[in-house]
Short mmCIF file of C-alpha atoms in Angstrom, two decimals:
data_model
loop_
_atom_site.label_atom_id
_atom_site.label_comp_id
_atom_site.label_asym_id
_atom_site.label_seq_id
_atom_site.Cartn_x
_atom_site.Cartn_y
_atom_site.Cartn_z
CA UNK A 11 17.96 -16.45 13.01
CA UNK A 12 20.34 -14.11 10.96
CA UNK A 13 18.90 -13.62 7.34
CA UNK A 14 20.85 -12.29 4.60
CA UNK A 15 20.18 -9.09 3.59
CA UNK A 16 21.61 -7.07 0.52
CA UNK A 17 22.02 -3.17 0.53
CA UNK A 18 20.51 -1.35 -2.43
CA UNK A 19 20.21 2.21 -1.64
CA UNK A 20 21.19 4.53 1.37
CA UNK A 21 20.33 7.83 0.84
CA UNK A 22 22.83 9.74 3.01
CA UNK A 23 22.15 11.62 6.09
CA UNK A 24 24.54 12.62 8.90
CA UNK A 25 26.67 9.89 9.88
CA UNK A 26 26.86 8.32 13.45
CA UNK A 27 29.79 9.45 15.55
CA UNK A 28 30.99 11.62 18.50
CA UNK A 29 29.58 14.93 17.06
CA UNK A 30 25.82 15.45 17.97
CA UNK A 31 23.37 15.68 15.06
CA UNK A 32 22.35 19.46 14.54
CA UNK A 33 18.76 20.51 13.53
CA UNK A 34 20.34 21.39 10.16
CA UNK A 35 21.63 17.91 9.92
CA UNK A 36 18.57 16.35 10.98
CA UNK A 37 16.62 17.90 8.27
CA UNK A 38 18.79 16.75 5.79
CA UNK A 39 17.69 13.18 6.44
CA UNK A 40 15.74 11.35 3.72
CA UNK A 41 12.69 9.46 4.67
CA UNK A 42 12.12 6.39 2.43
CA UNK A 43 8.36 4.74 2.40
CA UNK A 44 5.58 3.42 0.03
CA UNK A 45 7.60 0.44 -1.18
CA UNK A 46 6.08 -1.40 -4.43
CA UNK A 47 7.95 -4.32 -5.82
CA UNK A 48 7.57 -5.67 -9.33
CA UNK A 49 6.19 -9.13 -9.63
CA UNK A 50 9.65 -10.42 -10.57
CA UNK A 51 11.55 -8.33 -8.18
CA UNK A 52 13.62 -6.65 -11.24
CA UNK A 53 12.55 -2.92 -10.10
CA UNK A 54 11.32 -1.31 -7.02
CA UNK A 55 9.32 1.94 -6.78
CA UNK A 56 9.50 3.99 -3.48
CA UNK A 57 8.94 7.46 -2.30
CA UNK A 58 11.50 9.81 -0.86
CA UNK A 59 10.27 12.62 1.44
CA UNK A 60 13.02 15.53 2.03
CA UNK A 61 13.06 18.87 3.32
CA UNK A 62 12.76 21.82 1.09
CA UNK A 63 14.40 24.88 2.96
CA UNK A 64 13.73 27.40 0.39
CA UNK A 65 10.00 26.41 0.28
CA UNK A 66 9.66 25.87 3.96
CA UNK A 67 7.93 22.74 3.40
CA UNK A 68 8.86 18.91 2.78
CA UNK A 69 8.68 17.13 -0.54
CA UNK A 70 7.73 13.43 -1.28
CA UNK A 71 9.48 12.20 -4.90
CA UNK A 72 8.66 8.72 -6.52
CA UNK A 73 11.86 6.94 -7.05
CA UNK A 74 12.53 4.07 -8.95
CA UNK A 75 15.41 1.09 -8.59
CA UNK A 76 16.48 -1.58 -10.96
CA UNK A 77 19.57 -3.74 -11.20
CA UNK A 78 20.95 -2.11 -14.35
CA UNK A 79 20.27 1.85 -13.47
CA UNK A 80 20.08 1.69 -9.91
CA UNK A 81 17.96 4.48 -7.85
CA UNK A 82 16.69 7.51 -9.70
CA UNK A 83 13.65 10.10 -9.50
CA UNK A 84 11.25 9.18 -12.46
CA UNK A 85 8.07 11.78 -11.61
CA UNK A 86 9.90 15.36 -11.22
CA UNK A 87 6.55 17.05 -12.14
CA UNK A 88 4.74 15.28 -9.49
CA UNK A 89 4.67 16.38 -5.70
CA UNK A 90 3.38 14.59 -2.75
CA UNK A 91 3.70 11.16 -4.45
CA UNK A 92 2.32 8.27 -2.76
CA UNK A 93 0.63 4.90 -3.02
CA UNK A 94 2.92 3.43 -6.02
CA UNK A 95 1.29 0.20 -7.49
CA UNK A 96 2.60 -2.02 -10.37
CA UNK A 97 0.24 -3.39 -13.13
CA UNK A 98 0.29 -7.44 -12.87
CA UNK A 99 2.81 -7.75 -15.78
CA UNK A 100 4.98 -4.94 -14.11
CA UNK A 101 4.73 -2.77 -17.42
CA UNK A 102 2.88 -0.12 -15.88
CA UNK A 103 3.11 1.98 -12.56
CA UNK A 104 0.63 3.95 -11.10
CA UNK A 105 0.50 6.51 -8.14
CA UNK A 106 -1.24 9.27 -6.62
CA UNK A 107 0.48 12.79 -6.27
CA UNK A 108 -0.17 16.54 -7.15
CA UNK A 109 1.31 18.38 -9.90
CA UNK A 110 4.26 20.26 -8.72
CA UNK A 111 3.95 24.19 -8.49
CA UNK A 112 0.43 23.99 -9.41
CA UNK A 113 -2.71 23.47 -7.60
CA UNK A 114 -2.99 21.12 -4.89
CA UNK A 115 -5.55 18.62 -6.43
CA UNK A 116 -4.53 14.95 -6.27
CA UNK A 117 -4.40 12.76 -9.45
CA UNK A 118 -4.17 9.50 -10.42
CA UNK A 119 -0.80 9.13 -12.49
CA UNK A 120 0.19 6.26 -14.56
CA UNK A 121 3.45 5.83 -16.59
CA UNK A 122 5.15 2.80 -18.85
CA UNK A 123 8.17 1.65 -17.24
CA UNK A 124 8.92 -0.80 -20.01
CA UNK A 125 9.22 2.54 -22.04
CA UNK A 126 10.70 4.78 -19.56
CA UNK A 127 7.97 7.29 -20.25
CA UNK A 128 7.01 10.27 -18.09
CA UNK A 129 3.97 9.83 -15.97
CA UNK A 130 0.40 11.16 -17.46
CA UNK A 131 -2.44 12.45 -15.01
CA UNK A 132 -5.57 10.53 -15.76
CA UNK A 133 -8.46 12.71 -16.87
CA UNK A 134 -12.15 12.21 -16.69
CA UNK A 135 -12.56 11.29 -13.19
CA UNK A 136 -15.34 13.21 -11.47
CA UNK A 137 -13.11 13.98 -8.40
CA UNK A 138 -9.78 13.80 -6.62
CA UNK A 139 -9.07 9.82 -6.25
CA UNK A 140 -8.47 8.71 -2.72
CA UNK A 141 -7.75 4.89 -3.64
CA UNK A 142 -7.20 2.70 -6.62
CA UNK A 143 -6.16 -1.02 -7.38
CA UNK A 144 -4.82 -2.98 -10.59
CA UNK A 145 -7.18 -5.37 -12.28
CA UNK A 146 -6.07 -7.80 -15.02
CA UNK A 147 -5.22 -6.56 -18.61
CA UNK A 148 -3.87 -3.02 -17.85
CA UNK A 149 -6.88 -2.01 -15.97
CA UNK A 150 -7.23 0.35 -12.95
CA UNK A 151 -10.19 0.89 -10.61
CA UNK A 152 -10.20 4.58 -8.91
CA UNK A 153 -12.07 5.39 -5.83
CA UNK A 154 -13.64 8.72 -5.81
CA UNK A 155 -15.97 10.83 -3.64
CA UNK A 156 -18.43 13.13 -5.28
CA UNK A 157 -18.79 16.56 -3.18
CA UNK A 158 -21.96 17.57 -4.48
CA UNK A 159 -23.85 14.29 -4.06
CA UNK A 160 -21.45 13.11 -0.99
CA UNK A 161 -21.54 9.29 -3.04
CA UNK A 162 -18.56 7.39 -3.21
CA UNK A 163 -18.06 6.24 -6.89
CA UNK A 164 -15.46 3.52 -8.75
CA UNK A 165 -14.27 4.19 -11.90
CA UNK A 166 -12.60 2.29 -14.38
CA UNK A 167 -9.41 3.56 -16.27
CA UNK A 168 -7.82 1.98 -19.36
CA UNK A 169 -3.98 2.61 -19.26
CA UNK A 170 -3.83 2.79 -23.15
CA UNK A 171 -5.40 5.91 -23.88
CA UNK A 172 -6.22 6.83 -20.21
CA UNK A 173 -10.05 6.50 -20.52
CA UNK A 174 -11.97 6.77 -17.46
CA UNK A 175 -15.61 5.70 -17.18
CA UNK A 176 -17.78 5.34 -13.88
CA UNK A 177 -18.81 1.63 -13.09
CA UNK A 178 -20.22 2.00 -9.83
CA UNK A 179 -21.80 4.67 -7.11
CA UNK A 180 -22.21 3.74 -3.49
CA UNK A 181 -22.43 5.56 -0.05
CA UNK A 182 -20.23 8.17 1.10
CA UNK A 183 -18.15 5.82 3.49
CA UNK A 184 -15.98 3.89 1.05
CA UNK A 185 -12.50 3.85 1.85
CA UNK A 186 -10.34 1.16 0.40
CA UNK A 187 -10.47 -0.83 -2.89
CA UNK A 188 -9.07 -4.49 -3.70
CA UNK A 189 -9.58 -5.98 -7.10
CA UNK A 190 -10.04 -9.66 -6.84
CA UNK A 191 -7.41 -11.76 -9.02
CA UNK A 192 -9.98 -12.66 -11.99
CA UNK A 193 -11.20 -8.93 -12.07
CA UNK A 194 -14.74 -9.86 -11.49
CA UNK A 195 -15.02 -8.20 -8.13
CA UNK A 196 -13.72 -5.63 -5.92
CA UNK A 197 -13.55 -5.61 -2.36
CA UNK A 198 -14.01 -2.40 -0.44
CA UNK A 199 -14.50 -1.31 3.26
CA UNK A 200 -17.28 1.07 4.03
CA UNK A 201 -19.14 2.44 6.91
CA UNK A 202 -22.74 0.64 6.82
CA UNK A 203 -24.13 3.59 8.52
CA UNK A 204 -22.84 6.01 5.75
CA UNK A 205 -21.26 8.36 7.79
CA UNK A 206 -18.02 9.05 5.92
CA UNK A 207 -15.97 10.14 8.79
CA UNK A 208 -16.79 7.47 11.35
CA UNK A 209 -14.18 5.01 11.80
CA UNK A 210 -15.56 2.76 14.61
CA UNK A 211 -17.67 0.47 12.48
CA UNK A 212 -16.13 -0.39 9.08
CA UNK A 213 -17.29 -3.49 7.36
CA UNK A 214 -16.13 -5.52 4.15
CA UNK A 215 -18.09 -5.67 1.13
CA UNK A 216 -17.51 -7.10 -2.47
CA UNK A 217 -19.05 -5.51 -5.40
CA UNK A 218 -19.70 -7.85 -8.37
CA UNK A 219 -18.79 -6.22 -11.70
CA UNK A 220 -21.01 -7.97 -13.87
CA UNK A 221 -24.27 -7.24 -11.93
CA UNK A 222 -23.36 -4.16 -10.08
CA UNK A 223 -24.76 -5.62 -6.96
CA UNK A 224 -22.48 -5.59 -3.62
CA UNK A 225 -22.56 -7.71 -0.60
CA UNK A 226 -21.69 -7.22 3.04
CA UNK A 227 -19.18 -9.69 3.90
CA UNK A 228 -18.84 -8.77 7.65
CA UNK A 229 -20.96 -7.82 10.61
CA UNK A 230 -18.27 -7.78 13.31
CA UNK A 231 -18.05 -4.61 15.02
CA UNK A 232 -15.11 -2.39 14.88
CA UNK A 233 -13.00 -1.16 12.09
CA UNK A 234 -11.53 -3.40 9.08
CA UNK A 235 -8.41 -2.45 7.50
CA UNK A 236 -6.61 -3.06 4.05
CA UNK A 237 -8.48 -6.12 2.46
CA UNK A 238 -6.28 -8.23 0.16
CA UNK A 239 -7.47 -11.32 -1.77
CA UNK A 240 -5.89 -14.73 -1.55
CA UNK A 241 -4.69 -16.23 -4.96
CA UNK A 242 -7.67 -18.34 -5.69
CA UNK A 243 -9.93 -15.41 -4.99
CA UNK A 244 -11.89 -17.66 -2.27
CA UNK A 245 -11.05 -15.53 0.87
CA UNK A 246 -9.84 -11.97 1.81
CA UNK A 247 -7.35 -11.07 4.76
CA UNK A 248 -7.90 -7.88 6.65
CA UNK A 249 -6.75 -6.31 9.97
CA UNK A 250 -9.06 -5.56 12.90
CA UNK A 251 -8.99 -4.93 16.57
CA UNK A 252 -8.40 -8.12 18.69
CA UNK A 253 -11.52 -6.76 20.69
CA UNK A 254 -14.09 -5.33 18.55
CA UNK A 255 -15.69 -3.21 21.12
CA UNK A 256 -12.19 -1.47 22.08
CA UNK A 257 -10.56 -0.20 18.49
CA UNK A 258 -7.24 0.32 20.50
CA UNK A 259 -6.71 -3.19 21.57
CA UNK A 260 -4.21 -5.34 19.73
CA UNK A 261 -4.44 -5.35 16.05
CA UNK A 262 -4.92 -9.10 14.61
CA UNK A 263 -5.08 -10.39 10.75
CA UNK A 264 -8.53 -11.99 9.93
CA UNK A 265 -9.71 -13.67 6.95
CA UNK A 266 -13.27 -14.21 5.38
CA UNK A 267 -14.90 -16.12 2.94
CA UNK A 268 -15.63 -14.13 -0.34
CA UNK A 269 -19.00 -14.84 0.19
CA UNK A 270 -19.09 -13.59 3.79
CA UNK A 271 -19.77 -15.09 7.17
CA UNK A 272 -17.70 -15.27 10.41
CA UNK A 273 -13.96 -14.23 9.86
CA UNK A 274 -11.22 -16.30 11.28
CA UNK A 275 -8.30 -15.10 13.34
CA UNK A 276 -5.24 -15.95 11.94
CA UNK A 277 -2.71 -14.48 14.32
CA UNK A 278 -4.56 -15.55 17.51
CA UNK A 279 -1.58 -17.43 18.58
CA UNK A 280 0.62 -14.19 17.72
CA UNK A 281 0.91 -12.08 20.98
CA UNK A 282 2.22 -8.90 19.09
CA UNK A 283 0.12 -5.95 17.25
CA UNK A 284 0.36 -6.10 13.75
CA UNK A 285 0.89 -3.12 11.86
CA UNK A 286 0.66 -3.82 8.18
CA UNK A 287 0.46 -6.93 5.84
CA UNK A 288 0.56 -7.96 2.25
CA UNK A 289 -0.30 -11.15 0.53
CA UNK A 290 1.97 -12.16 -2.49
CA UNK A 291 0.00 -13.72 -5.20
CA UNK A 292 1.99 -17.32 -4.84
CA UNK A 293 3.28 -16.98 -1.48
CA UNK A 294 2.65 -16.66 2.30
CA UNK A 295 0.91 -13.88 3.97
CA UNK A 296 3.68 -11.10 5.06
CA UNK A 297 3.19 -8.78 7.66
CA UNK A 298 4.76 -6.50 10.21
CA UNK A 299 4.43 -6.10 13.98
CA UNK A 300 6.28 -4.32 16.88
CA UNK A 301 8.27 -6.51 18.92
CA UNK A 302 9.53 -4.46 22.04
CA UNK A 303 11.26 -1.39 20.74
CA UNK A 304 11.62 -2.65 17.18
CA UNK A 305 9.51 -3.44 14.26
CA UNK A 306 10.07 -6.62 12.39
CA UNK A 307 8.82 -8.89 9.52
CA UNK A 308 6.97 -12.26 9.98
CA UNK A 309 5.40 -14.88 7.44
CA UNK A 310 2.13 -16.49 8.03
CA UNK A 311 2.05 -19.73 6.39
CA UNK A 312 -0.95 -21.65 4.94
CA UNK A 313 -0.83 -24.16 7.91
CA UNK A 314 -1.35 -21.47 10.29
CA UNK A 315 2.39 -21.03 11.69
CA UNK A 316 3.99 -17.91 12.07
CA UNK A 317 8.11 -17.49 11.12
CA UNK A 318 10.12 -14.59 11.91
CA UNK A 319 11.71 -13.13 8.83
CA UNK A 320 13.98 -10.50 10.30
CA UNK A 321 15.98 -9.82 13.69
CA UNK A 322 18.02 -7.45 15.50
CA UNK A 323 17.96 -4.12 16.57
CA UNK A 324 16.40 -2.32 13.63
CA UNK A 325 12.79 -1.16 12.80
CA UNK A 326 11.41 -2.40 9.35
CA UNK A 327 8.82 0.06 7.83
CA UNK A 328 7.06 -0.04 4.35
CA UNK A 329 7.75 -3.30 2.67
CA UNK A 330 6.60 -5.47 -0.51
CA UNK A 331 7.40 -8.69 -2.03
CA UNK A 332 7.60 -10.53 -5.30
CA UNK A 333 5.10 -12.67 -6.68
CA UNK A 334 6.27 -15.65 -4.92
CA UNK A 335 6.74 -14.07 -1.78
CA UNK A 336 10.53 -15.32 -1.50
CA UNK A 337 11.90 -11.91 -1.94
CA UNK A 338 11.05 -8.86 0.18
CA UNK A 339 12.24 -5.21 -0.31
CA UNK A 340 12.04 -3.02 3.02
CA UNK A 341 13.07 0.25 4.41
CA UNK A 342 15.16 -0.48 7.40
CA UNK A 343 16.54 1.78 10.12
CA UNK A 344 17.85 1.93 13.37
CA UNK A 345 18.74 4.30 16.17
CA UNK A 346 22.33 4.74 14.43
CA UNK A 347 21.29 4.51 10.96
CA UNK A 348 19.14 6.17 8.36
CA UNK A 349 16.57 4.50 6.50
CA UNK A 350 17.81 2.23 3.87
CA UNK A 351 16.25 0.21 1.13
CA UNK A 352 17.33 -3.57 1.58
CA UNK A 353 16.29 -6.80 -0.28
CA UNK A 354 15.75 -9.99 2.03
#
């Protein structure tokens, strides 16, 4: 079934035709990734990677699209930009990156989109941040790793003033953060054995910010990836191998109660390997999966049914959705078309 797509941006590279693409022409192609959409869909942030022939390297910049001004670079002082994420009210945008032309230290940057301000790095963190997530009220929680003690630490950052304070210290194996809708808990993935580089056994935990205690939610063997909260805060969805003893088996989406317990396979009837997933606050869970030689988007409804969202001979990469889940922004490309940002 065809779905209407509205073209938002096409960063031009060599066009398809009879002339073969040269190496120089190939290097002119822009790569779009890391799409993040404001809750109402009025703006979308994304990264653009391009070749820097003079510096013999690649540069990744942060762009912003909105319906009034179109696409534009918004962080020229930041290189290697990644992981853009909107605050719940869509006033602020935060992302990771390094200061252009300076040291390679990764910093957490914040900018007030509503005032068209320049991004400002967060100071006060004890080490480079590896992940972060937004909480209510303009609060960010950032994950760092203390190289001296080998401990993982979670820091609370206020957008106004940019003050940072440590709220919790854990083992060395923490990897990903997800703040609950009410801001009272933080889900994170970690190796129970404390080995930072062991990806064969990663479980899901929940930290109660009020008491400072963490609870292990899963004991299933194998890795767990990208936890996201349900809108009511009662459960979390994550990706994991179908066969826990074989990490390279088909990837499924599972859910587990916020209090812990046996996980439920949400895509057991879906005979494809899931690539990534998101869970809009008021919408169906959305995910991408490999279908033959293409990559397409799907919606997993609350009754367990799975519906294809895209079709055709295209590959859909990074994507995000508005709060309702009814509008999706995604990077689309094909064998003859460069990556473009589309609204679905």
